Amino acid sequence: MIGEIDHIEIEASDASEMADFLKKLGYEEHRETEHHGQSFELVPGDGDGPLFEIHTVEGEEVPGINHIAFGVDNIEEITADLEEKEVDSIVGPYHVEKTGRTITNFRDPDGRRFQIVQDDE
């Protein structure tokens, strides 16, 4: 079963500025990475809620929510289940070295991207 929301990825016109905005709302910087160039991961100050992953838009991208990701314990099994249920546009699972996680992307009927993610730790 797919679990709780793990993170929400936002493409911003300025990732640093967006990170500062979320800090004003009580979020705390978890880490800065080179995933998609300069990226920030912010967590709720009280520890209750999903992580925000912030990237600066590049090329033809536009600011907005890129995807919502759900945390899972067995990504291989859940990816196979999504394939069996004929969920659209499944890509993965594959490892993202810069975040230390394995992910699978897929699309809803309107084409929005969703993701399942498993920590490799």
mmCIF file of C-alpha atoms in Angstrom:
data_model
loop_
_atom_site.group_PDB
_atom_site.id
_atom_site.type_symbol
_atom_site.label_atom_id
_atom_site.label_comp_id
_atom_site.label_asym_id
_atom_site.label_seq_id
_atom_site.Cartn_x
_atom_site.Cartn_y
_atom_site.Cartn_z
ATOM 1 C CA MET A 1 0.000 0.000 0.000
ATOM 2 C CA ILE A 2 1.128 3.527 -0.702
ATOM 3 C CA GLY A 3 1.760 5.420 2.532
ATOM 4 C CA GLU A 4 1.678 9.016 3.659
ATOM 5 C CA ILE A 5 2.921 11.919 1.582
ATOM 6 C CA ASP A 6 6.719 11.893 1.760
ATOM 7 C CA HIS A 7 7.407 15.158 -0.064
ATOM 8 C CA ILE A 8 6.039 17.803 -2.390
ATOM 9 C CA GLU A 9 8.421 19.039 -5.073
ATOM 10 C CA ILE A 10 8.063 22.679 -6.076
ATOM 11 C CA GLU A 11 9.750 24.244 -9.089
ATOM 12 C CA ALA A 12 10.375 27.891 -8.172
ATOM 13 C CA SER A 13 11.701 30.851 -10.132
ATOM 14 C CA ASP A 14 14.303 31.182 -7.316
ATOM 15 C CA ALA A 15 14.804 28.147 -5.046
ATOM 16 C CA SER A 16 16.661 30.123 -2.385
ATOM 17 C CA GLU A 17 13.902 32.731 -2.194
ATOM 18 C CA MET A 18 11.233 30.013 -1.943
ATOM 19 C CA ALA A 19 13.196 28.257 0.813
ATOM 20 C CA ASP A 20 13.363 31.545 2.743
ATOM 21 C CA PHE A 21 9.588 31.936 2.327
ATOM 22 C CA LEU A 22 8.922 28.458 3.748
ATOM 23 C CA LYS A 23 11.221 29.235 6.688
ATOM 24 C CA LYS A 24 8.927 32.190 7.476
ATOM 25 C CA LEU A 25 6.075 29.659 7.685
ATOM 26 C CA GLY A 26 7.942 27.592 10.278
ATOM 27 C CA TYR A 27 9.797 25.147 8.042
ATOM 28 C CA GLU A 28 13.436 24.314 8.725
ATOM 29 C CA GLU A 29 16.166 23.494 6.224
ATOM 30 C CA HIS A 30 16.878 19.757 6.290
ATOM 31 C CA ARG A 31 19.622 19.862 3.656
ATOM 32 C CA GLU A 32 20.851 21.550 0.508
ATOM 33 C CA THR A 33 21.744 19.312 -2.438
ATOM 34 C CA GLU A 34 22.889 19.573 -6.046
ATOM 35 C CA HIS A 35 19.823 17.627 -7.233
ATOM 36 C CA HIS A 36 18.486 19.687 -10.190
ATOM 37 C CA GLY A 37 21.240 22.247 -9.628
ATOM 38 C CA GLN A 38 20.823 23.980 -6.268
ATOM 39 C CA SER A 39 18.004 22.368 -4.297
ATOM 40 C CA PHE A 40 16.650 22.712 -0.786
ATOM 41 C CA GLU A 41 14.755 20.245 1.375
ATOM 42 C CA LEU A 42 12.694 21.763 4.160
ATOM 43 C CA VAL A 43 10.784 20.005 6.942
ATOM 44 C CA PRO A 44 8.072 21.306 9.281
ATOM 45 C CA GLY A 45 9.542 22.812 12.430
ATOM 46 C CA ASP A 46 7.224 20.687 14.575
ATOM 47 C CA GLY A 47 8.079 17.538 12.599
ATOM 48 C CA ASP A 48 4.466 16.980 11.507
ATOM 49 C CA GLY A 49 3.948 16.963 7.754
ATOM 50 C CA PRO A 50 5.675 16.322 4.443
ATOM 51 C CA LEU A 51 9.043 17.609 3.317
ATOM 52 C CA PHE A 52 9.169 20.308 0.631
ATOM 53 C CA GLU A 53 11.781 19.777 -2.094
ATOM 54 C CA ILE A 54 12.528 23.083 -3.863
ATOM 55 C CA HIS A 55 14.335 23.511 -7.204
ATOM 56 C CA THR A 56 14.881 26.485 -9.490
ATOM 57 C CA VAL A 57 13.097 26.113 -12.835
ATOM 58 C CA GLU A 58 15.277 25.514 -15.870
ATOM 59 C CA GLY A 59 14.694 25.685 -19.614
ATOM 60 C CA GLU A 60 11.027 25.397 -20.552
ATOM 61 C CA GLU A 61 9.848 24.509 -17.037
ATOM 62 C CA VAL A 62 7.387 26.810 -15.300
ATOM 63 C CA PRO A 63 7.062 27.487 -11.560
ATOM 64 C CA GLY A 64 4.563 25.237 -9.812
ATOM 65 C CA ILE A 65 4.137 21.885 -8.127
ATOM 66 C CA ASN A 66 6.207 19.322 -10.018
ATOM 67 C CA HIS A 67 4.933 16.234 -8.190
ATOM 68 C CA ILE A 68 3.679 14.754 -4.932
ATOM 69 C CA ALA A 69 5.604 11.747 -3.607
ATOM 70 C CA PHE A 70 4.437 8.997 -1.281
ATOM 71 C CA GLY A 71 6.779 7.080 1.003
ATOM 72 C CA VAL A 72 6.860 3.280 0.646
ATOM 73 C CA ASP A 73 8.770 0.397 2.214
ATOM 74 C CA ASN A 74 8.901 -1.963 -0.790
ATOM 75 C CA ILE A 75 9.186 0.045 -3.988
ATOM 76 C CA GLU A 76 9.751 -2.986 -6.237
ATOM 77 C CA GLU A 77 6.541 -4.654 -5.073
ATOM 78 C CA ILE A 78 4.451 -1.496 -5.286
ATOM 79 C CA THR A 79 5.821 -0.619 -8.740
ATOM 80 C CA ALA A 80 4.845 -4.115 -9.937
ATOM 81 C CA ASP A 81 1.365 -3.619 -8.436
ATOM 82 C CA LEU A 82 0.967 -0.281 -10.269
ATOM 83 C CA GLU A 83 2.027 -1.977 -13.525
ATOM 84 C CA GLU A 84 -0.461 -4.803 -12.945
ATOM 85 C CA LYS A 85 -3.204 -2.212 -12.401
ATOM 86 C CA GLU A 86 -2.173 -0.503 -15.672
ATOM 87 C CA VAL A 87 -1.316 2.865 -14.117
ATOM 88 C CA ASP A 88 -0.083 5.282 -16.829
ATOM 89 C CA SER A 89 3.497 6.218 -17.679
ATOM 90 C CA ILE A 90 5.396 4.240 -15.047
ATOM 91 C CA VAL A 91 9.139 4.991 -15.000
ATOM 92 C CA GLY A 92 11.264 3.163 -12.462
ATOM 93 C CA PRO A 93 12.180 2.145 -9.977
ATOM 94 C CA TYR A 94 15.586 3.782 -10.231
ATOM 95 C CA HIS A 95 18.167 5.106 -7.775
ATOM 96 C CA VAL A 96 18.866 8.851 -7.445
ATOM 97 C CA GLU A 97 22.419 9.072 -6.134
ATOM 98 C CA LYS A 98 22.245 12.741 -5.081
ATOM 99 C CA THR A 99 19.327 12.056 -2.711
ATOM 100 C CA GLY A 100 20.157 8.473 -1.701
ATOM 101 C CA ARG A 101 16.657 7.309 -2.618
ATOM 102 C CA THR A 102 14.965 4.998 -5.088
ATOM 103 C CA ILE A 103 11.945 6.368 -6.942
ATOM 104 C CA THR A 104 9.220 5.395 -9.377
ATOM 105 C CA ASN A 105 7.282 8.050 -11.284
ATOM 106 C CA PHE A 106 3.803 7.638 -12.760
ATOM 107 C CA ARG A 107 0.935 9.786 -14.068
ATOM 108 C CA ASP A 108 -2.702 10.222 -13.087
ATOM 109 C CA PRO A 109 -5.446 10.168 -15.768
ATOM 110 C CA ASP A 110 -4.959 13.930 -16.393
ATOM 111 C CA GLY A 111 -1.185 13.562 -16.810
ATOM 112 C CA ARG A 112 -0.042 14.947 -13.446
ATOM 113 C CA ARG A 113 3.117 13.302 -12.118
ATOM 114 C CA PHE A 114 3.126 11.340 -8.885
ATOM 115 C CA GLN A 115 6.000 9.456 -7.304
ATOM 116 C CA ILE A 116 6.677 6.717 -4.809
ATOM 117 C CA VAL A 117 9.969 6.901 -2.946
ATOM 118 C CA GLN A 118 11.984 4.586 -0.731
ATOM 119 C CA ASP A 119 14.929 5.656 1.393
ATOM 120 C CA ASP A 120 17.973 3.536 0.601
ATOM 121 C CA GLU A 121 19.339 3.808 4.130
#
